[in-house]
XYZ file of C-alpha atoms in Angstrom:
675
model
C 11.012 -19.134 -22.123
C 14.183 -21.875 -21.590
C 13.883 -24.998 -21.631
C 16.032 -26.351 -19.527
C 17.235 -30.158 -18.109
C 20.447 -30.138 -15.740
C 20.681 -33.541 -15.213
C 22.069 -35.341 -17.913
C 24.793 -38.332 -17.520
C 27.194 -38.963 -19.906
C 29.466 -40.990 -18.318
C 29.166 -44.476 -17.001
C 30.267 -44.489 -13.841
C 30.360 -47.180 -10.726
C 26.475 -45.482 -9.669
C 25.339 -46.117 -13.625
C 24.664 -48.845 -15.272
C 26.962 -49.566 -18.114
C 26.200 -47.637 -21.541
C 28.072 -46.646 -23.826
C 28.375 -42.228 -24.936
C 26.865 -41.472 -27.519
C 27.156 -37.484 -29.407
C 24.261 -38.211 -31.528
C 22.041 -39.825 -28.853
C 22.675 -36.366 -26.559
C 21.654 -34.062 -29.982
C 18.674 -35.984 -30.902
C 17.605 -35.683 -27.454
C 17.849 -32.473 -26.911
C 16.494 -31.513 -30.685
C 13.210 -34.076 -29.726
C 13.191 -32.240 -26.681
C 13.653 -28.471 -27.642
C 16.136 -27.397 -24.979
C 17.523 -24.175 -24.447
C 20.691 -25.266 -21.566
C 21.691 -28.452 -20.589
C 24.330 -29.080 -17.735
C 26.419 -32.703 -17.416
C 26.184 -34.262 -14.613
C 28.100 -37.270 -13.997
C 27.551 -39.219 -10.747
C 31.044 -37.584 -8.749
C 33.238 -37.358 -11.872
C 34.172 -34.087 -13.972
C 35.102 -35.132 -17.546
C 36.766 -31.740 -18.680
C 37.586 -32.785 -21.584
C 34.847 -34.733 -22.640
C 32.750 -31.327 -21.220
C 34.717 -29.325 -23.842
C 33.960 -31.783 -26.521
C 30.309 -32.023 -25.974
C 30.539 -27.727 -25.712
C 31.517 -27.172 -29.453
C 29.448 -29.375 -30.960
C 26.017 -28.766 -29.301
C 24.308 -25.804 -30.018
C 22.147 -25.647 -26.788
C 23.916 -23.674 -23.658
C 25.994 -26.169 -21.749
C 26.837 -26.113 -18.406
C 29.623 -28.243 -15.917
C 28.238 -29.859 -13.218
C 28.440 -32.719 -10.797
C 25.684 -35.243 -8.702
C 27.399 -35.962 -5.651
C 26.534 -38.034 -2.761
C 25.916 -36.091 -0.654
C 24.546 -36.967 3.116
C 22.676 -40.055 2.636
C 21.085 -38.326 -1.299
C 22.348 -36.943 -4.212
C 22.925 -33.590 -5.278
C 23.411 -31.721 -8.494
C 26.444 -29.123 -8.646
C 26.388 -26.774 -11.625
C 28.668 -23.668 -12.552
C 29.006 -21.290 -15.051
C 31.648 -22.366 -17.265
C 34.062 -19.599 -17.719
C 36.837 -21.288 -14.808
C 36.475 -24.541 -16.419
C 40.281 -25.709 -14.993
C 38.950 -24.591 -11.116
C 36.121 -26.265 -10.825
C 37.805 -29.099 -12.413
C 40.096 -29.589 -9.223
C 37.531 -29.221 -7.478
C 35.705 -32.848 -8.511
C 38.394 -34.252 -8.787
C 38.352 -33.934 -4.805
C 34.594 -35.408 -4.960
C 36.135 -38.232 -7.021
C 39.442 -39.120 -4.466
C 35.958 -39.046 -1.435
C 33.704 -40.547 -3.284
C 35.078 -44.152 -4.690
C 32.329 -46.965 -3.315
C 28.845 -45.278 -5.227
C 27.771 -46.416 -0.745
C 30.200 -43.122 -0.150
C 28.620 -39.817 1.203
C 30.269 -36.165 2.153
C 29.585 -34.167 4.034
C 27.706 -30.793 4.202
C 31.232 -29.882 6.015
C 33.578 -31.353 3.148
C 30.996 -29.805 0.235
C 32.083 -26.707 2.074
C 35.691 -27.460 2.239
C 35.778 -28.500 -1.176
C 33.830 -26.047 -3.226
C 34.451 -23.871 -0.351
C 32.119 -20.415 -1.409
C 28.974 -22.590 -2.317
C 27.088 -19.139 -3.449
C 28.834 -19.509 -6.364
C 27.285 -22.615 -7.700
C 23.365 -23.437 -8.143
C 22.789 -26.603 -5.468
C 19.585 -28.553 -6.890
C 19.312 -31.597 -3.928
C 17.267 -34.695 -4.841
C 14.124 -33.915 -2.928
C 11.748 -35.836 -2.745
C 12.806 -37.568 -5.686
C 15.382 -40.770 -4.763
C 17.547 -41.004 -3.265
C 16.967 -37.923 -1.333
C 18.885 -35.339 1.209
C 17.419 -35.540 4.449
C 15.368 -31.743 4.343
C 16.729 -31.217 8.276
C 20.325 -31.053 5.360
C 19.040 -28.693 3.420
C 17.466 -26.772 5.241
C 20.797 -25.870 7.495
C 22.059 -25.115 3.866
C 20.372 -21.972 4.650
C 19.868 -18.955 1.031
C 22.419 -21.209 -0.500
C 19.907 -24.214 -1.692
C 16.869 -22.871 -3.235
C 15.068 -25.451 -5.160
C 14.633 -29.077 -4.987
C 14.315 -31.718 -7.755
C 11.796 -34.543 -8.254
C 11.081 -37.179 -10.232
C 7.852 -37.023 -11.724
C 5.172 -34.033 -13.079
C 3.178 -35.405 -10.328
C 5.221 -34.039 -7.609
C 6.361 -30.982 -9.244
C 2.881 -30.214 -9.023
C 2.694 -31.410 -5.176
C 5.405 -29.441 -4.378
C 4.826 -26.342 -6.474
C 1.503 -25.812 -4.791
C 2.297 -27.434 -1.078
C 6.135 -26.144 -0.503
C 6.339 -22.509 -0.060
C 9.543 -22.781 0.293
C 12.289 -24.320 -2.651
C 10.833 -24.740 -6.087
C 10.368 -27.814 -7.285
C 12.746 -28.321 -11.029
C 12.042 -31.237 -13.204
C 14.595 -33.151 -15.090
C 15.235 -36.308 -17.093
C 18.385 -38.157 -15.578
C 18.716 -38.783 -19.139
C 22.016 -41.034 -20.061
C 23.653 -40.342 -23.451
C 23.873 -43.776 -24.791
C 24.756 -45.312 -27.712
C 21.247 -47.846 -28.977
C 19.696 -46.370 -25.924
C 16.610 -47.539 -25.190
C 13.677 -45.518 -24.254
C 13.542 -43.506 -21.243
C 12.234 -41.249 -19.987
C 12.522 -37.308 -20.009
C 12.297 -34.665 -18.184
C 12.320 -29.907 -18.455
C 11.278 -27.280 -16.986
C 10.332 -24.118 -17.898
C 11.832 -20.690 -17.488
C 10.915 -17.249 -17.473
C 14.265 -15.704 -19.100
C 16.858 -14.429 -21.442
C 19.724 -15.180 -19.998
C 21.025 -18.979 -20.088
C 23.540 -18.382 -16.988
C 23.556 -19.475 -13.752
C 22.484 -15.858 -11.972
C 19.314 -16.654 -14.330
C 18.844 -19.507 -13.366
C 19.313 -18.191 -9.799
C 16.805 -14.871 -10.718
C 14.167 -17.520 -11.021
C 14.174 -19.884 -9.097
C 13.378 -16.948 -6.772
C 9.678 -16.505 -8.498
C 8.429 -20.118 -8.475
C 5.583 -17.437 -10.633
C 8.396 -17.946 -13.241
C 9.173 -21.454 -13.345
C 6.536 -24.104 -14.820
C 5.924 -27.094 -16.597
C 5.030 -26.009 -20.185
C 5.533 -23.149 -22.620
C 1.702 -22.237 -22.697
C 1.800 -21.592 -18.958
C 4.277 -19.659 -18.632
C 3.801 -15.382 -19.813
C 4.516 -13.936 -23.433
C 5.303 -10.621 -25.029
C 2.666 -9.050 -27.020
C 2.351 -5.797 -28.810
C 0.852 -2.744 -26.674
C 1.174 -0.452 -29.000
C 0.853 0.026 -33.535
C 4.700 0.923 -33.279
C 4.749 -2.976 -32.914
C 6.069 -1.855 -28.391
C 5.965 -5.472 -26.696
C 4.856 -5.747 -22.947
C 4.129 -9.500 -20.811
C 0.977 -10.897 -20.783
C 2.339 -11.006 -16.933
C 3.411 -8.292 -14.529
C 5.809 -5.444 -15.953
C 8.021 -2.473 -14.124
C 8.630 0.613 -15.946
C 11.552 2.930 -13.473
C 13.177 4.944 -14.752
C 14.182 8.874 -13.327
C 11.988 12.138 -12.538
C 10.281 13.013 -15.853
C 11.735 10.212 -17.704
C 8.399 9.583 -19.948
C 7.227 6.821 -17.053
C 3.931 8.647 -16.754
C 4.103 9.487 -20.298
C 3.955 5.676 -21.647
C 1.452 3.987 -19.448
C -0.373 7.616 -20.793
C 0.397 5.388 -24.392
C -1.040 2.503 -23.243
C -3.850 3.437 -21.628
C -4.974 5.503 -24.553
C -3.542 2.561 -27.346
C -6.236 -0.178 -25.361
C -9.548 -0.597 -24.339
C -11.030 -1.737 -20.536
C -7.900 -0.745 -19.004
C -7.715 0.326 -15.548
C -5.412 3.150 -14.843
C -4.569 3.748 -11.156
C -3.003 7.455 -10.925
C -0.818 8.796 -9.025
C -2.554 10.142 -5.636
C -5.610 9.482 -6.989
C -6.681 7.388 -4.062
C -6.142 9.933 -1.688
C -8.126 12.889 -0.402
C -6.195 16.716 -0.530
C -8.000 16.995 2.847
C -7.375 14.092 5.351
C -10.055 11.260 4.009
C -12.739 11.761 7.058
C -14.377 9.339 8.706
C -17.902 10.540 7.283
C -17.039 10.911 3.849
C -14.898 7.082 3.941
C -18.567 5.440 4.973
C -20.149 7.356 2.350
C -18.037 6.783 -0.156
C -18.546 2.958 1.102
C -21.932 2.621 0.946
C -22.342 4.276 -2.403
C -19.842 1.541 -3.530
C -21.487 -1.141 -1.683
C -24.998 -0.419 -1.733
C -25.533 -3.217 -4.588
C -25.006 -6.026 -1.291
C -27.309 -4.261 0.971
C -29.974 -4.244 -1.387
C -29.150 -7.712 -2.628
C -29.125 -9.004 1.332
C -32.719 -7.180 1.910
C -34.241 -8.934 -0.973
C -35.692 -11.624 0.470
C -37.360 -9.114 3.327
C -38.813 -6.874 0.187
C -40.256 -9.717 -1.469
C -41.979 -9.775 2.281
C -43.132 -6.038 2.684
C -44.296 -6.463 -0.857
C -46.675 -9.225 -0.398
C -47.801 -7.979 2.649
C -48.136 -4.813 1.441
C -51.340 -6.020 -0.814
C -53.097 -7.192 2.303
C -55.997 -4.976 3.133
C -56.387 -5.938 6.849
C -58.680 -3.339 8.457
C -60.938 -3.816 5.363
C -61.026 -7.942 6.645
C -61.366 -7.069 10.254
C -64.287 -4.793 9.518
C -66.061 -7.548 7.343
C -65.645 -9.546 10.462
C -67.252 -6.720 12.677
C -70.099 -6.955 10.278
C -70.822 -10.610 10.472
C -70.338 -10.311 13.974
C -73.218 -7.367 14.366
C -75.278 -8.740 11.521
C -75.075 -12.731 12.839
C -76.093 -11.055 16.813
C -78.845 -8.203 15.086
C -80.613 -11.337 13.030
C -81.117 -13.524 16.770
C -82.210 -10.748 18.357
C -85.196 -10.159 15.201
C -86.152 -14.057 15.646
C -89.547 -12.717 16.160
C -89.622 -10.568 13.472
C -88.615 -13.224 10.698
C -90.672 -13.709 7.773
C -91.213 -16.369 4.967
C -87.911 -14.837 2.531
C -86.066 -14.705 5.574
C -86.687 -18.116 7.020
C -85.537 -19.476 3.297
C -82.904 -21.677 4.217
C -80.194 -19.695 1.081
C -81.235 -16.318 3.386
C -78.404 -17.089 5.625
C -76.872 -19.569 4.524
C -71.958 -18.889 4.363
C -70.743 -19.140 0.618
C -69.217 -21.812 -0.561
C -65.657 -22.161 -0.152
C -63.653 -22.584 -2.955
C -60.566 -24.403 -2.410
C -56.763 -23.662 -2.747
C -55.460 -24.645 -5.977
C -51.392 -23.017 -5.109
C -49.918 -25.866 -4.121
C -51.125 -28.570 -6.735
C -49.927 -25.939 -9.435
C -46.476 -25.270 -7.639
C -45.485 -29.060 -7.838
C -46.843 -29.235 -11.449
C -44.748 -26.107 -11.998
C -41.727 -27.994 -10.621
C -41.865 -31.333 -11.621
C -42.261 -29.798 -15.143
C -38.592 -27.648 -14.218
C -37.033 -31.060 -14.161
C -38.396 -32.533 -17.235
C -37.157 -29.743 -19.172
C -34.028 -29.021 -17.607
C -31.712 -30.407 -19.972
C -27.910 -29.736 -17.837
C -28.337 -31.977 -15.522
C -30.421 -34.234 -17.873
C -28.249 -37.446 -17.204
C -28.018 -36.866 -12.982
C -32.168 -37.145 -13.586
C -32.006 -39.852 -15.790
C -29.857 -41.698 -13.507
C -32.254 -41.321 -10.011
C -35.497 -40.901 -12.198
C -36.992 -41.740 -14.432
C -38.859 -39.632 -17.639
C -41.297 -41.392 -17.995
C -42.194 -41.696 -14.728
C -42.044 -37.933 -14.358
C -44.291 -37.707 -17.489
C -46.909 -39.797 -16.071
C -46.634 -37.771 -12.813
C -47.281 -34.594 -14.031
C -50.009 -35.551 -16.266
C -52.105 -37.587 -12.635
C -51.261 -33.676 -11.403
C -52.656 -32.108 -14.666
C -56.177 -34.193 -14.030
C -56.540 -33.618 -10.427
C -55.221 -29.775 -10.807
C -58.504 -29.511 -13.793
C -60.880 -31.715 -11.729
C -60.313 -28.708 -8.911
C -60.412 -25.784 -11.248
C -64.094 -27.623 -12.619
C -65.068 -27.707 -9.051
C -64.148 -24.157 -7.900
C -65.524 -23.161 -11.449
C -69.192 -24.578 -10.159
C -68.662 -23.236 -6.475
C -67.791 -19.834 -8.727
C -71.331 -20.545 -9.605
C -73.189 -21.429 -6.798
C -72.385 -18.462 -5.176
C -73.138 -16.263 -8.464
C -76.805 -17.598 -8.214
C -76.919 -17.962 -3.908
C -75.523 -13.740 -3.882
C -78.497 -12.605 -6.450
C -81.517 -15.096 -4.711
C -79.909 -13.509 -1.045
C -79.790 -10.288 -2.559
C -83.787 -10.541 -4.393
C -84.665 -12.326 -0.374
C -83.234 -9.657 1.493
C -85.154 -6.911 -0.615
C -88.577 -8.147 0.406
C -88.173 -9.106 3.237
C -88.575 -6.937 7.123
C -85.746 -8.894 8.581
C -82.011 -8.112 8.388
C -79.427 -10.593 6.892
C -76.372 -12.192 7.654
C -73.000 -10.267 5.851
C -71.153 -12.993 4.336
C -67.954 -13.517 6.168
C -64.659 -14.787 5.090
C -63.113 -16.151 7.667
C -60.356 -18.457 6.736
C -59.175 -15.223 4.506
C -59.372 -12.814 7.892
C -57.112 -15.788 9.631
C -54.543 -15.900 6.989
C -53.922 -12.515 6.962
C -53.546 -12.245 10.463
C -51.398 -14.618 10.700
C -49.023 -13.549 7.932
C -49.101 -9.474 9.912
C -48.400 -11.540 12.722
C -45.868 -13.260 10.902
C -44.112 -10.300 9.416
C -44.077 -8.038 12.716
C -42.249 -10.779 14.124
C -40.013 -11.211 10.590
C -39.969 -7.147 10.653
C -38.162 -7.340 14.901
C -35.711 -9.640 13.244
C -34.456 -7.626 10.401
C -34.681 -4.740 13.059
C -31.565 -6.735 15.632
C -28.035 -5.699 15.138
C -25.611 -7.569 13.046
C -22.415 -7.006 11.407
C -21.211 -9.443 8.172
C -18.133 -9.849 6.876
C -19.169 -9.160 2.557
C -15.464 -9.282 1.335
C -12.315 -9.285 2.537
C -8.825 -7.458 0.633
C -6.072 -8.390 1.249
C -5.496 -8.026 5.636
C -8.894 -5.963 5.587
C -12.167 -6.901 5.897
C -14.721 -5.111 4.885
C -18.589 -5.001 7.398
C -22.031 -4.689 6.562
C -23.617 -3.498 9.611
C -27.411 -3.565 10.006
C -30.222 -2.658 12.754
C -33.108 -0.274 13.407
C -33.390 2.681 13.664
C -33.837 5.044 16.889
C -35.211 8.409 15.591
C -36.328 9.716 12.103
C -32.753 11.543 11.743
C -31.007 8.336 11.282
C -34.081 7.408 8.667
C -33.285 10.490 7.197
C -29.732 9.873 7.001
C -29.769 7.055 5.392
C -32.308 7.424 2.994
C -31.720 10.720 1.483
C -35.160 12.211 2.423
C -37.569 15.477 3.136
C -40.742 13.755 3.348
C -42.325 14.535 7.182
C -42.009 10.849 8.986
C -42.706 12.030 12.718
C -46.280 11.106 12.060
C -45.521 7.246 10.012
C -42.666 7.023 13.002
C -44.949 6.774 15.688
C -45.716 3.153 14.650
C -42.482 2.392 13.938
C -43.182 -0.435 16.122
C -45.753 -2.299 15.140
C -44.286 -3.076 11.449
C -47.978 -3.973 9.484
C -48.940 -0.776 10.922
C -45.705 1.424 10.398
C -45.902 -0.019 7.201
C -49.507 2.059 6.372
C -48.590 5.001 7.482
C -45.596 4.920 4.703
C -48.036 3.885 1.942
C -49.443 6.670 2.268
C -46.224 9.054 2.071
C -44.964 9.530 -1.162
C -42.940 7.006 -0.844
C -42.041 4.621 -3.922
C -42.000 0.399 -3.113
C -39.322 -0.541 -3.690
C -37.983 1.615 -0.619
C -40.436 0.795 2.191
C -37.427 -2.146 3.370
C -34.699 1.880 4.070
C -37.229 3.049 6.701
C -37.216 -0.140 8.302
C -33.099 -0.989 8.877
C -30.370 1.060 8.038
C -27.435 -0.282 7.372
C -23.692 1.075 6.730
C -20.048 -1.032 5.782
C -16.747 -0.235 7.875
C -13.515 -1.160 7.494
C -11.710 -4.207 9.673
C -8.169 -4.107 10.311
C -6.161 -7.634 10.757
C -6.102 -5.866 15.079
C -10.247 -5.849 14.913
C -10.249 -2.376 15.079
C -12.455 -0.121 12.378
C -9.518 1.110 9.433
C -7.500 4.686 10.166
C -7.216 7.348 8.060
C -3.972 5.596 6.556
C -5.562 2.243 6.370
C -8.275 3.459 4.709
C -6.646 4.540 1.696
C -4.305 1.380 1.921
C -8.497 -0.198 1.821
C -9.130 1.944 -1.344
C -6.287 1.038 -3.472
C -5.882 -2.738 -2.773
C -10.372 -2.823 -3.369
C -9.249 -0.794 -7.253
C -6.898 -2.843 -7.994
C -9.563 -6.257 -6.839
C -11.903 -4.861 -8.906
C -9.343 -4.294 -12.170
C -10.153 -8.261 -12.661
C -13.467 -6.818 -14.699
C -10.935 -5.285 -17.021
C -8.401 -5.949 -19.752
C -5.115 -4.359 -18.135
C -4.731 -3.000 -15.056
C -1.524 -0.121 -15.253
C -0.448 2.033 -11.495
C 1.970 4.770 -11.061
C 3.866 5.105 -8.403
C 2.039 2.470 -5.604
C 4.347 3.930 -3.145
C 3.973 7.450 -3.086
C 0.943 7.204 -0.523
C 2.498 4.425 1.094
C 4.801 2.575 3.594
C 7.357 -0.409 2.171
C 5.078 -2.474 5.398
C 2.354 -2.423 3.519
C 3.831 -2.772 -0.100
C 5.147 -5.849 0.925
C 3.219 -7.812 2.560
C -0.217 -6.251 1.074
C 0.535 -4.799 -2.298
C 2.916 -7.112 -4.052
C 0.968 -10.243 -2.974
C -2.431 -8.847 -4.757
C -0.416 -7.504 -7.708
C 1.516 -10.864 -8.307
C -2.415 -12.090 -8.482
C -3.815 -10.187 -10.658
C -0.957 -10.412 -12.962
C -1.533 -13.957 -13.726
C -4.780 -13.006 -15.140
C -4.073 -9.770 -16.822
C -0.968 -7.708 -18.069
C -0.337 -5.181 -15.493
C 2.140 -2.685 -15.898
C 3.581 -0.709 -12.520
C 5.692 2.523 -12.358
C 7.780 2.512 -9.292
C 10.898 3.918 -7.637
C 10.343 1.524 -4.926
C 13.114 -1.730 -4.744
C 10.326 -2.900 -2.565
C 7.976 -2.873 -5.448
C 10.498 -3.305 -8.098
C 12.416 -6.277 -6.979
C 10.307 -7.543 -4.170
C 7.322 -8.327 -6.405
C 10.028 -10.191 -9.019
C 8.119 -8.890 -12.657
C 7.777 -10.777 -15.540
C 9.529 -7.817 -17.403
C 11.249 -4.837 -17.000
C 11.030 -0.999 -18.290
C 13.283 1.310 -18.070
C 11.933 4.883 -20.234
C 14.964 8.207 -20.463
C 15.017 10.672 -21.776
C 17.749 13.399 -23.137
C 17.034 17.062 -24.690
C 17.934 17.153 -28.848
C 20.370 19.610 -28.939
C 19.209 20.736 -32.176
C 15.130 21.519 -31.854
C 15.759 21.562 -27.693
C 12.984 19.074 -27.509
C 12.916 15.987 -25.481
C 13.367 12.405 -27.231
C 12.522 8.747 -24.636
C 13.691 5.647 -25.246
C 12.323 2.913 -23.883
C 14.189 -0.055 -22.497
C 12.867 -2.996 -21.865
C 14.028 -6.617 -21.124
C 13.829 -9.421 -18.495
C 15.023 -8.686 -14.827
C 17.539 -12.033 -15.215
C 19.431 -9.779 -18.211
C 22.339 -8.197 -17.891
C 21.595 -5.595 -20.648
C 17.783 -3.996 -21.640
C 17.649 -3.443 -25.703
C 16.024 -0.355 -27.110
C 13.649 -0.678 -30.405
C 16.790 0.575 -32.571
C 19.192 -2.067 -30.041
C 20.715 0.297 -27.640
C 21.554 -1.419 -24.882
C 22.218 -0.136 -21.147
C 23.209 -1.940 -18.603
C 19.879 -4.028 -16.369
C 22.479 -3.456 -12.519
C 23.118 -0.068 -13.236
C 19.199 0.367 -14.745
C 17.982 -0.486 -10.525
C 20.598 0.992 -9.070
C 20.123 4.140 -10.241
C 16.142 3.805 -10.324
C 15.205 1.711 -7.069
C 18.364 2.681 -4.854
C 20.217 6.099 -5.365
C 22.996 4.598 -6.943
C 25.248 2.315 -5.950
C 27.561 4.154 -3.271
C 24.159 4.863 -1.637
C 23.222 1.614 -1.483
C 26.921 1.070 -0.110
C 26.463 3.330 2.430
C 23.278 1.646 3.540
C 24.094 -1.807 2.950
C 26.910 -0.903 5.433
C 24.779 0.733 8.368
C 22.555 -2.017 8.473
C 25.393 -4.293 8.677
C 27.254 -2.081 11.790
C 23.880 -2.885 13.918
C 23.600 -6.316 12.736
C 27.323 -6.826 14.201
C 26.206 -4.552 17.647
């Protein structure tokens, strides 16, 4: 990581309040802020002699620059220090044109003075004032990739909402003698180099731009020999059989809880057919289906305890005994004429509702997690008084029910004794409340079953542009049930009652079926992958979804390894779907990707680059594997032994088939573009 401040003044111009430059002040500021790179950017002027003096004294990297009055705002223009005379001459043209602080130069004038703007780092003020209009910034195209903000608040807003330009926060510091307190500002870049190209490299990926070291990625040891990688996104490149997979295997062996997606592991050797794919989906996501039907399972469990046939039988017996008792009026004796002989049993009061209420109040009283919020609205003592009164009422009801229970036991025995001595038939006791409750429960259960059987689609997950959809619905025949529940149990007779939910449940209870699986015999559920066109995914798209799902599941691990994802997928998918997901995952854990594809290798903007190389030991005839590493902006990648390779050559040879092939392809593209 490099701490940079590319907006520092060392000369008082007409655009500044007067100050006297102090080298000691500048040195102290750099030390206090722990800066690695600074730029001297005075208003519309560049002093080559002062710059060289500062450069010779300052330990940090010092870049030459100028702050230009540009299109009504201010623009930082910064370059490398390898041709100061040329830069000095161009800056003199700016000084000549801008005499008054209100003077400004246009985009055309800027191009005339500096000619090739791509050689420079251009940072316009926006939203910092005086700001360059956004339409001007847009017209400058690729020459502007970042903007200067004036506060942390602006930085955070632009970082989140402005996807086109990367915000940078600098101090606008005056290195003055006897300086008063001035505001500070710096931005951290995840780079190893300190030149303009390294800075530009970081600005291509906002994930490499941070406000603090703590927010950035660091290096950590990945094996016992001290080999290190980034805590963010790492890309491994190299020729075929150069040790890339060997390195991944080594990393996997030396670390625990690693998600390792090997090359071709997600492809079936025969094309993944739809039926097999859907079976895999169902196996993988069956838990979601069970969660969705958990409430229906609870309903079935409650209803399965209802013995409605016995309750109906009891009512039938009551009616028959009542009719018979009425018809035998003339035969009634003194025993059957006793009042208790036909007296109904005393109904006990339902205490379940008050018990639930007591439990609810008790839960509020005992809750510590939201104690402050609860006491904000309800006094704890009031709740305690409430639960005390509810307990008294509940106790009273329980005592009353105990008395009724004892009375019913006495009545039952008396009725039995009277019935033995009487020649008249007794009216059978009937629980009408129980009958009504059971009847209503069965009726509601049947209605719920019909609702559950309706065809429905539910989106339960989204991976990239794909949606995982669960389809539910009733069955049309026994074969569909057996396909879902994987059973050989004969269901033909039971299925005849399928249209009547409760009757069907009675049939299922007579079969050798676990009660926890009853719900599966009412409704089936399956899964499908829907693409961005709202169509079922094709064979290739199913494989794409598999990869994205595997990567997403890596969040349950501590590290993710992916070996050559491009072997199975096309470039648009890699760029638009895969890269985005991998970048997101790398914000949460180390990710290591092996690739030969520039869409993954470069477009993904890795935090760290590793290059594997293999040579044959002439003496032993055995391969020797070497690993070179560094940040992608580094000019060289270094091995453990401090050997080096040019980063450009590594990328060209590994991702572009060499520079001649790259140039040839570029020429072809340019020919088509100019047609």
